[in-house]
mmCIF file of C-alpha atoms and ligand atoms in Angstrom:
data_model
loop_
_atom_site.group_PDB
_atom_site.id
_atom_site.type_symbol
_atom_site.label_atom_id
_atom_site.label_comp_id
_atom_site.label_asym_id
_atom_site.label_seq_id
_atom_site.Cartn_x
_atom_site.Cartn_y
_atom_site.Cartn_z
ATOM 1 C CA UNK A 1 274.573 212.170 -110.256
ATOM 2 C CA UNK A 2 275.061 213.431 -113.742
ATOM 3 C CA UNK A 3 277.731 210.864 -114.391
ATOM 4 C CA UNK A 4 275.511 208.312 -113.429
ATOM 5 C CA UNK A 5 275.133 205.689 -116.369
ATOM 6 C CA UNK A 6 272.346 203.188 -115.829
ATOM 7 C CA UNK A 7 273.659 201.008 -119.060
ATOM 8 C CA UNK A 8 277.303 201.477 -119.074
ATOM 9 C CA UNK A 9 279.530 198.654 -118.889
ATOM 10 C CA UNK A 10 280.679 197.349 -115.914
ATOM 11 C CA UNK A 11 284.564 197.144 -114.150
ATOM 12 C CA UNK A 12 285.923 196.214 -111.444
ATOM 13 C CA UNK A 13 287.309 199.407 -109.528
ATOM 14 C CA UNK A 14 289.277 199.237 -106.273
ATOM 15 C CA UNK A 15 287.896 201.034 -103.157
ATOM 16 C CA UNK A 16 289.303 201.592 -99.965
ATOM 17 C CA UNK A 17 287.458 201.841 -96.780
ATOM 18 C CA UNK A 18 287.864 205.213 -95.057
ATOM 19 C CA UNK A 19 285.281 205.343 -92.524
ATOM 20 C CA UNK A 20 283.331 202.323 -90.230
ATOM 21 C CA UNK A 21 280.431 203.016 -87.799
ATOM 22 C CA UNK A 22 278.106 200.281 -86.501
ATOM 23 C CA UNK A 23 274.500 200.483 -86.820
ATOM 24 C CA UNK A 24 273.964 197.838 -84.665
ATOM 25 C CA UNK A 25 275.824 195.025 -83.087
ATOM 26 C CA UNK A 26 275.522 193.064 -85.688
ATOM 27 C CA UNK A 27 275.325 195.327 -88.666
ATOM 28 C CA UNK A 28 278.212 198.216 -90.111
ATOM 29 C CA UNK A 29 278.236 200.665 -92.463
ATOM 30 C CA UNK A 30 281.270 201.105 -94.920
ATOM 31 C CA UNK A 31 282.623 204.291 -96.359
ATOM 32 C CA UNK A 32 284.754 203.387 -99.543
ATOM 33 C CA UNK A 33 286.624 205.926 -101.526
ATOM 34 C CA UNK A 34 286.373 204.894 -105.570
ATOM 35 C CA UNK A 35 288.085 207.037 -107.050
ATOM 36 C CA UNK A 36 286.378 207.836 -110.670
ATOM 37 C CA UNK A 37 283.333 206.569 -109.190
ATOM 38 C CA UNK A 38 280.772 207.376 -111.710
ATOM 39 C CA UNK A 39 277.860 208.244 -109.405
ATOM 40 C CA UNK A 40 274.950 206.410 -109.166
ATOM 41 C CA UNK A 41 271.020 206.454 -107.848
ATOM 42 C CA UNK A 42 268.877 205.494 -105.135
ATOM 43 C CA UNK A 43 268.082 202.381 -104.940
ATOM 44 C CA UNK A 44 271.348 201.109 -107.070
ATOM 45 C CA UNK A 45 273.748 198.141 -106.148
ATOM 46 C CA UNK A 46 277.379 197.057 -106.270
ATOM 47 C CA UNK A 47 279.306 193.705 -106.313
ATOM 48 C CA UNK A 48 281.797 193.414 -103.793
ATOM 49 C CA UNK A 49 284.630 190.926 -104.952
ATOM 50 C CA UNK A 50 287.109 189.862 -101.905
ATOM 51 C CA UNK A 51 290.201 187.704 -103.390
ATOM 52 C CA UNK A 52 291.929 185.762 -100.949
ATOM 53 C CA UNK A 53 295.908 185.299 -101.326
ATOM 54 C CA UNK A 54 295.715 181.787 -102.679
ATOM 55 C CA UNK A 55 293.797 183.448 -105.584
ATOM 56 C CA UNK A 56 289.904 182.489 -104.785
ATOM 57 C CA UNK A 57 287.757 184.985 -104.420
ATOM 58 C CA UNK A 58 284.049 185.519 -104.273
ATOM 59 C CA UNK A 59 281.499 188.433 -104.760
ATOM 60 C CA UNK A 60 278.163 189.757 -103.025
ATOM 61 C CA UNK A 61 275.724 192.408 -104.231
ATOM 62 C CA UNK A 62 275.620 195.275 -101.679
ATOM 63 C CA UNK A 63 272.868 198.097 -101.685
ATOM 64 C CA UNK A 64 274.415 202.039 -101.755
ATOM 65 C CA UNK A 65 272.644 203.466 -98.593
ATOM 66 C CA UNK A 66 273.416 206.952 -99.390
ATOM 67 C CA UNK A 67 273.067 209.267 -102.644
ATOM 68 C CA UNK A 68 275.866 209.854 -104.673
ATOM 69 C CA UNK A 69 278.568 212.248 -103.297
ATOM 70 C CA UNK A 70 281.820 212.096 -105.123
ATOM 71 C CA UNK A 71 283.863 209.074 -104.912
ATOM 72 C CA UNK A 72 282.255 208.398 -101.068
ATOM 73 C CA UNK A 73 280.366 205.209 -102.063
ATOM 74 C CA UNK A 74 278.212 204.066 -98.826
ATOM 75 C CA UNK A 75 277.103 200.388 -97.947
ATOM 76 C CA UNK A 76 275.439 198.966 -95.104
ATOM 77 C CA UNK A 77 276.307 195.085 -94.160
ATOM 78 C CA UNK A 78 274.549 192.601 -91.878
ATOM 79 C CA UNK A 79 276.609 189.860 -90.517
ATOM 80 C CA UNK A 80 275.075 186.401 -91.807
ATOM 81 C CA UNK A 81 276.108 183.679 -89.230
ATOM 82 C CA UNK A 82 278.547 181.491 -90.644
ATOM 83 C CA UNK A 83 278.155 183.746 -94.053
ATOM 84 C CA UNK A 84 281.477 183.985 -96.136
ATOM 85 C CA UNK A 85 281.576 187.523 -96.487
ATOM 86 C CA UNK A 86 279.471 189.242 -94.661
ATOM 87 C CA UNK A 87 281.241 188.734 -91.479
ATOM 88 C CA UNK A 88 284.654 189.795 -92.859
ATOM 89 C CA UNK A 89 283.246 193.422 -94.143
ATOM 90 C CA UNK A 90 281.365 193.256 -90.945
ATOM 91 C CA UNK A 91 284.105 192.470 -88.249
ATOM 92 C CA UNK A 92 287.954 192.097 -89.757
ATOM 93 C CA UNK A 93 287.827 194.634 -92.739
ATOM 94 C CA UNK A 94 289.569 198.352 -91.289
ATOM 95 C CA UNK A 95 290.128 201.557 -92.518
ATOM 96 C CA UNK A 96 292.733 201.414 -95.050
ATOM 97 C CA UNK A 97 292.167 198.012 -97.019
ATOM 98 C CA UNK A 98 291.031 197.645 -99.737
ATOM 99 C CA UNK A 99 287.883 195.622 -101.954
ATOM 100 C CA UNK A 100 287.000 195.297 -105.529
ATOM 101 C CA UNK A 101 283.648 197.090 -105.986
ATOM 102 C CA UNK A 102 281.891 196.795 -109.749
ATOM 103 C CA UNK A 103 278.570 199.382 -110.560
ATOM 104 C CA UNK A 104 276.240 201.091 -110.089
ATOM 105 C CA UNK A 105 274.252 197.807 -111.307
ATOM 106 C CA UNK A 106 270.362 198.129 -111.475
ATOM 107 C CA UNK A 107 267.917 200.446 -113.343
ATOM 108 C CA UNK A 108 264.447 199.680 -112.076
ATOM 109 C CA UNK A 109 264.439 199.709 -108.524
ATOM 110 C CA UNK A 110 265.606 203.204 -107.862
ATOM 111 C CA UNK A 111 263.830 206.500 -107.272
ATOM 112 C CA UNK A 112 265.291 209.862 -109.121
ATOM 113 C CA UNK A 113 264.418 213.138 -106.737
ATOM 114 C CA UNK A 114 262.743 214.299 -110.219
ATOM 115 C CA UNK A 115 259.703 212.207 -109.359
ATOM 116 C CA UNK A 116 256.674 213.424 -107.821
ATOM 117 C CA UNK A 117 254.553 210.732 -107.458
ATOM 118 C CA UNK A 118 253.918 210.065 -103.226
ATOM 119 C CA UNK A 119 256.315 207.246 -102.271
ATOM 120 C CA UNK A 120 255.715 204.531 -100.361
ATOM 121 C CA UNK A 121 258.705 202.622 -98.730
ATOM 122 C CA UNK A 122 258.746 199.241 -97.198
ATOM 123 C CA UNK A 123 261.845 197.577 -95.723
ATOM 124 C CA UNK A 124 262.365 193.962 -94.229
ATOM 125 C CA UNK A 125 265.695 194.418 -91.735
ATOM 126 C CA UNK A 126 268.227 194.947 -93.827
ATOM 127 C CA UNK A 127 265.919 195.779 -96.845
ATOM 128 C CA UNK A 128 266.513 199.406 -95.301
ATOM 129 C CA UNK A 129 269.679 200.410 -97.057
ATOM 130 C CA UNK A 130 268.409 201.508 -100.786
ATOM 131 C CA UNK A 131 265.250 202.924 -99.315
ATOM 132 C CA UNK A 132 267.602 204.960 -96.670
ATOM 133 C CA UNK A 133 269.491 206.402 -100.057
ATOM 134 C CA UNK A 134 265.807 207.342 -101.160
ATOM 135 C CA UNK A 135 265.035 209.086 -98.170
ATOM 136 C CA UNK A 136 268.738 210.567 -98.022
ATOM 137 C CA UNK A 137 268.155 211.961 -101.779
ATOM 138 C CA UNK A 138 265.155 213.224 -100.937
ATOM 139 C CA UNK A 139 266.913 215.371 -98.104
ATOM 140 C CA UNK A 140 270.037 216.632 -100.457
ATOM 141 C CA UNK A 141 267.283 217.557 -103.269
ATOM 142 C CA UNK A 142 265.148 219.696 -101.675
ATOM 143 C CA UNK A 143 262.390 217.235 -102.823
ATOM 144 C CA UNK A 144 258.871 217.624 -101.304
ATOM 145 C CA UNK A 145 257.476 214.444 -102.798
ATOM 146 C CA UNK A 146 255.197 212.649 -99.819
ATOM 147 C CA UNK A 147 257.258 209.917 -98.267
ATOM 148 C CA UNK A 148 256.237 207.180 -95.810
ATOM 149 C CA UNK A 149 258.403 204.307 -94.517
ATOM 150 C CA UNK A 150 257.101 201.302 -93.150
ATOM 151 C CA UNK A 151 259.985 199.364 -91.484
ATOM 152 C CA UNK A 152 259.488 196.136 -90.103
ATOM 153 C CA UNK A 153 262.564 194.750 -87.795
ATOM 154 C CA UNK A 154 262.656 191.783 -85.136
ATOM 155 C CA UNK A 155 263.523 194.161 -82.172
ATOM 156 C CA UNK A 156 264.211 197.533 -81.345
ATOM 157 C CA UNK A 157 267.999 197.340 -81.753
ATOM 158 C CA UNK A 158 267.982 195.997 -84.976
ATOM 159 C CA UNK A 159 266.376 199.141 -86.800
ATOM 160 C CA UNK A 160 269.309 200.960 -88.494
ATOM 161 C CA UNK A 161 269.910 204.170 -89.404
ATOM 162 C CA UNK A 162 267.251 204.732 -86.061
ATOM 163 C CA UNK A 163 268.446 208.335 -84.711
ATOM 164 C CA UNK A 164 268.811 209.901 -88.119
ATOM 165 C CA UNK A 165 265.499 208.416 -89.319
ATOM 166 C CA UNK A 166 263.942 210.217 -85.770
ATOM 167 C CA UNK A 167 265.434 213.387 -86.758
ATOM 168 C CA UNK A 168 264.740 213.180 -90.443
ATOM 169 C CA UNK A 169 261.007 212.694 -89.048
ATOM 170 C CA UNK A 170 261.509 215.663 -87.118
ATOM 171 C CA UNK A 171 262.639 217.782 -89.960
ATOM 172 C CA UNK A 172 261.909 216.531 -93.300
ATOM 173 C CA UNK A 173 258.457 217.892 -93.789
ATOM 174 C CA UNK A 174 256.396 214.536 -95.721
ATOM 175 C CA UNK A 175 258.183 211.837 -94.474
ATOM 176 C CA UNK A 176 257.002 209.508 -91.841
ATOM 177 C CA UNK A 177 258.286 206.652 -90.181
ATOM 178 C CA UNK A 178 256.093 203.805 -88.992
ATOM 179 C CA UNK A 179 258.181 200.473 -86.957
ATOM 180 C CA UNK A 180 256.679 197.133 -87.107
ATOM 181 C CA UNK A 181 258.498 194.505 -84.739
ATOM 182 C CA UNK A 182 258.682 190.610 -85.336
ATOM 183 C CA UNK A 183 259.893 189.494 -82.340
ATOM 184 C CA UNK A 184 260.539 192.076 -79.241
ATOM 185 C CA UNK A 185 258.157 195.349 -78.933
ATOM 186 C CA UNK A 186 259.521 198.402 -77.400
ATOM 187 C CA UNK A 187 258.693 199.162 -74.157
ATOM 188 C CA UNK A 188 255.026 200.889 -73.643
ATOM 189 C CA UNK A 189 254.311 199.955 -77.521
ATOM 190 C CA UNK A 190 250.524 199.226 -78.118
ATOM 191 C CA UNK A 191 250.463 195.496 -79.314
ATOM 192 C CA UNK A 192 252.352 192.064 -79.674
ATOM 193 C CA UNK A 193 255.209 191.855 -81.738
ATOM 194 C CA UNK A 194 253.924 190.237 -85.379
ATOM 195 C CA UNK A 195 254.719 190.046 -89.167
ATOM 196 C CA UNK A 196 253.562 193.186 -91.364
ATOM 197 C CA UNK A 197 250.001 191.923 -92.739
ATOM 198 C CA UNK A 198 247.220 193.875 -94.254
ATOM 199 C CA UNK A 199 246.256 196.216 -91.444
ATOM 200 C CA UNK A 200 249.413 197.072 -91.492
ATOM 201 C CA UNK A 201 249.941 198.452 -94.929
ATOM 202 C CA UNK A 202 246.449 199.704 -95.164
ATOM 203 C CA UNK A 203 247.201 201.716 -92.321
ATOM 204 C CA UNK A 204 250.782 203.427 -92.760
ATOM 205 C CA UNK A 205 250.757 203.286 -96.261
ATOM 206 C CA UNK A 206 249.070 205.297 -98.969
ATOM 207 C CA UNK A 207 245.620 204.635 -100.608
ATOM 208 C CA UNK A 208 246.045 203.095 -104.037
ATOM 209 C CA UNK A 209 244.037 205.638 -105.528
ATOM 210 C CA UNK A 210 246.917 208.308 -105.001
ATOM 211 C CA UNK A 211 248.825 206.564 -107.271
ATOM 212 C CA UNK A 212 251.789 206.070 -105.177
ATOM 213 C CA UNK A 213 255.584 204.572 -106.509
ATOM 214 C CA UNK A 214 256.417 201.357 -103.722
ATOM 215 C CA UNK A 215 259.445 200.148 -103.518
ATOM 216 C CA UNK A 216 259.651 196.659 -101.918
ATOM 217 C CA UNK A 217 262.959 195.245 -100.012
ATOM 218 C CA UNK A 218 264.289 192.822 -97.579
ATOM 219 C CA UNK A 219 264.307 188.931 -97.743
ATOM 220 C CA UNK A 220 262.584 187.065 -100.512
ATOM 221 C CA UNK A 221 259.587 186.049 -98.165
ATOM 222 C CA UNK A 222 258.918 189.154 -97.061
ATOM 223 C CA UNK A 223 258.932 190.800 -100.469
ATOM 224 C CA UNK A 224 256.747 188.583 -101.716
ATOM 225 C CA UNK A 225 254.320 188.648 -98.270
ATOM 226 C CA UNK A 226 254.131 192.428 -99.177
ATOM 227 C CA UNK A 227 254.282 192.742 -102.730
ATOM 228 C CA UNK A 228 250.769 190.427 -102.766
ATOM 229 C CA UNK A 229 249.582 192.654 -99.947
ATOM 230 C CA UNK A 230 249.705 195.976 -102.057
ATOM 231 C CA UNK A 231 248.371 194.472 -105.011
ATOM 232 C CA UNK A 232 245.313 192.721 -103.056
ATOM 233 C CA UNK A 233 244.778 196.485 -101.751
ATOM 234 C CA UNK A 234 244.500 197.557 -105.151
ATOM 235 C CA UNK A 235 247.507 198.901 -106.026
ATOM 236 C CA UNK A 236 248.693 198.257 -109.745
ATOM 237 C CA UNK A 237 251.669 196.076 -109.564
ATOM 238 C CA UNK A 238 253.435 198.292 -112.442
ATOM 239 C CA UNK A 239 254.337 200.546 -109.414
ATOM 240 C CA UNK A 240 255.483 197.657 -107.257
ATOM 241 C CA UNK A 241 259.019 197.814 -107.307
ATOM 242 C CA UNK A 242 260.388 194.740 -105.357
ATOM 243 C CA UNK A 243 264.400 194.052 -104.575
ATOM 244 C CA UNK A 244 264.855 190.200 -102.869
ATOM 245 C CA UNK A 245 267.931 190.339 -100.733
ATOM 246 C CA UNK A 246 268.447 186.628 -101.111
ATOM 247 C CA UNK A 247 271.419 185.073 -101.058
ATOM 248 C CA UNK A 248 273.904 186.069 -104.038
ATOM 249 C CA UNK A 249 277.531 185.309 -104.641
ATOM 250 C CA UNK A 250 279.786 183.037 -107.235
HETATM 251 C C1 LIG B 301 270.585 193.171 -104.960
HETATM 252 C C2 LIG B 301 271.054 192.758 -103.576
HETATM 253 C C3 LIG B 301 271.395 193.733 -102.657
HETATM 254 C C4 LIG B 301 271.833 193.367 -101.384
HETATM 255 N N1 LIG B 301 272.111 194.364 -100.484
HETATM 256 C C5 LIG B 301 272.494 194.038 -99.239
HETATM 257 C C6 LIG B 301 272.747 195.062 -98.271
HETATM 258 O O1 LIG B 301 272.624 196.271 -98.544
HETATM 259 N N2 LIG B 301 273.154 194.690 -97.026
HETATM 260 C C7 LIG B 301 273.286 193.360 -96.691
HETATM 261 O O2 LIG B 301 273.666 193.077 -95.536
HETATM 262 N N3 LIG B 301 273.043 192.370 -97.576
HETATM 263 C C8 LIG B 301 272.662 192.677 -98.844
HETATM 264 N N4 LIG B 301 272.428 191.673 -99.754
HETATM 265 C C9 LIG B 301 272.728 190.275 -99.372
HETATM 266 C C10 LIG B 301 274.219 189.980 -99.668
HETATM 267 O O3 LIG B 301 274.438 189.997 -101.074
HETATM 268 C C11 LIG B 301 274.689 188.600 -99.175
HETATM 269 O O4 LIG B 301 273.791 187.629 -99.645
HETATM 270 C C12 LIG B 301 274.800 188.530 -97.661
HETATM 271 O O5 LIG B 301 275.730 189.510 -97.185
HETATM 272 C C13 LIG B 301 275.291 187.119 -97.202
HETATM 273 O O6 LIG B 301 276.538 186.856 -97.783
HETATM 274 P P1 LIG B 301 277.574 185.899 -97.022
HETATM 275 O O7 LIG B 301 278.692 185.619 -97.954
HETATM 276 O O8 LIG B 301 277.920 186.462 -95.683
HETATM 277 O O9 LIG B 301 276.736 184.575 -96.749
HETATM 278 P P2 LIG B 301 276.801 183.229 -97.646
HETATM 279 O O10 LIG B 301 278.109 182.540 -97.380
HETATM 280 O O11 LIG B 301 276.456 183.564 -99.053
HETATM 281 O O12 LIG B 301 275.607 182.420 -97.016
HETATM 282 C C14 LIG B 301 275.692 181.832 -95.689
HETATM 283 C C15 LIG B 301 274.344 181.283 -95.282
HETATM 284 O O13 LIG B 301 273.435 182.356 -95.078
HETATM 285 C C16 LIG B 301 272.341 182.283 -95.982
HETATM 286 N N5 LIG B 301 272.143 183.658 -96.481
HETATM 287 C C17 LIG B 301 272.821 184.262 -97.479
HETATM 288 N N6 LIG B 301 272.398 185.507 -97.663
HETATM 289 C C18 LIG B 301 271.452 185.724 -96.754
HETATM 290 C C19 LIG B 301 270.638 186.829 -96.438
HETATM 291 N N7 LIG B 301 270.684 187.981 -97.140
HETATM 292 N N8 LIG B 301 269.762 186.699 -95.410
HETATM 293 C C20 LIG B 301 269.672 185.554 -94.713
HETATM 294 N N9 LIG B 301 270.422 184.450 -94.970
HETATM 295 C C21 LIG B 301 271.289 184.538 -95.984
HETATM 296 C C22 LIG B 301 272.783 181.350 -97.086
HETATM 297 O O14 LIG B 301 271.678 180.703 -97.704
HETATM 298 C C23 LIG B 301 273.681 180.402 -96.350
HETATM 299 O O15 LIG B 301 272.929 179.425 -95.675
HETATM 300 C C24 LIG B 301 271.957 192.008 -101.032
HETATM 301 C C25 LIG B 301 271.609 191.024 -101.955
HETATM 302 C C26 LIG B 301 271.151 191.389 -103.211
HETATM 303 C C27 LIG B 301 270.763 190.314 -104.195
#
């Protein structure tokens, strides 16, 4: 963490994937060793740059879903139908190969384990993976600050991260979890499957009045669709903190 430079210039380092799990089946989490990573925080992003033997090559931003630990720099990846990269990292890359991975890159959107201000967290699918490395650095620091973590997914086996987050429920005193499903409800859930809309956030989030830090992520529509909410609720959109997982790449 100390080595973490929010300003310092950017390079392309080489990392090499030493671990793969799935989160679900259509979404994997990467492991790369960088060596002389220079840390980073929650919250922060990399470019991943994939050069094909003809020389093209490409680049996507990917959130770091876990706090900084070494060299071990974390990512999580959804496979986009018909997406260029995505469903290489997600399906062909294996332990061993190699990427070209440039950051940390972004200094607003990230929460340092310093702050004590009650956090409120809302993710949009994928949106998960920088608020996951919040609620991971939370965990390694020893931090008490008041989480809560509204997660909004189409159906029950799209939430990530889901049996850690239950546990982390279970033993991180201050955090809570609350699911909101688009399009299939588990069973015995009370109520229809439906986009996150005032109720919602009123509900599982925190009152305005505490002050609270939000942090904002998923697809552009549904940052916006909740970025309007919490202001219209009253909170002041200096502590909105919004990341739009739209699509990126050159
Ligand atoms: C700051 C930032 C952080 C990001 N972090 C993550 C992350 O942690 N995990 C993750 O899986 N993705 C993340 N993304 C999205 C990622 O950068 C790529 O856009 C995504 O992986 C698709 O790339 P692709 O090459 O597979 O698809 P492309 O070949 O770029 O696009 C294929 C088709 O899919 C559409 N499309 C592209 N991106 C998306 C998307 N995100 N959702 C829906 N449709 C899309 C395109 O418009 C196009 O029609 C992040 C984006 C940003 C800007």
């Amino acid at each position: 963490m100390a080595r973490a430079a929010v300003s310092r210039r950017l390079t392309w380092q080489v990392g090499q994937l030493v671990e793969a799990r799935a989160e679900t089946p259509t979404a994997r989490t990467l492991v790369l060793d960088v060596p002389d990573w220079p840390g980073h925080l929650p919250g922060q992003h990399v470019d991943v740059r994939l050069t094909a033997d003809d020389g093209y090559s490409t680049q996507r931003s990917y959130s770091i879903a876990a706090p900084a630990d070494g060299d071990r720099v974390e990512l999580t990846v959804q496979s986009v139908p018909d997406g260029e990269v995505s469903p290489y990292l997600t399906e062909v890359f294996a332990v061993g190969d190699q990427v070209e991975i440039r950051g940390p890159v972004g200094g607003w959107f990230v929460w340092r384990p310093a702050d004590t201000a009650p956090v409120l967290l809302v993710a949009g699918g994928s949106g998960i993976v920088p608020l996951m490395a919040m609620v991971r650095a939370r965990r390694a620091a020893g931090s008490r600050t008041l989480f809560r973590l509204i997660y909004s997914v189409r159906t029950p086996a799209d939430a990530y991260y889901a049996d850690e987050l239950r546990r982390r429920v279970r033993d991180d005193a201050g955090l809570d979890v609350t699911y909101a499903y688009t399009r299939t409800v588990p069973d015995g859930w009370p109520g229809q499957p439906r986009r996150l809309g005032v109720a919602d956030i009123n509900t599982a989030g925190w009152p305005p009045d505490l002050a609270p830090a939000c942090y904002v992520c998923g697809p552009t529509g549904f940052v916006e669709t909740v970025a309007d909410i919490l202001v219209a609720l009253g909170h002041d959109p200096r502590r909105v903190r919004t990341e739009r997982f739209g699509p990126t790449g050159g």
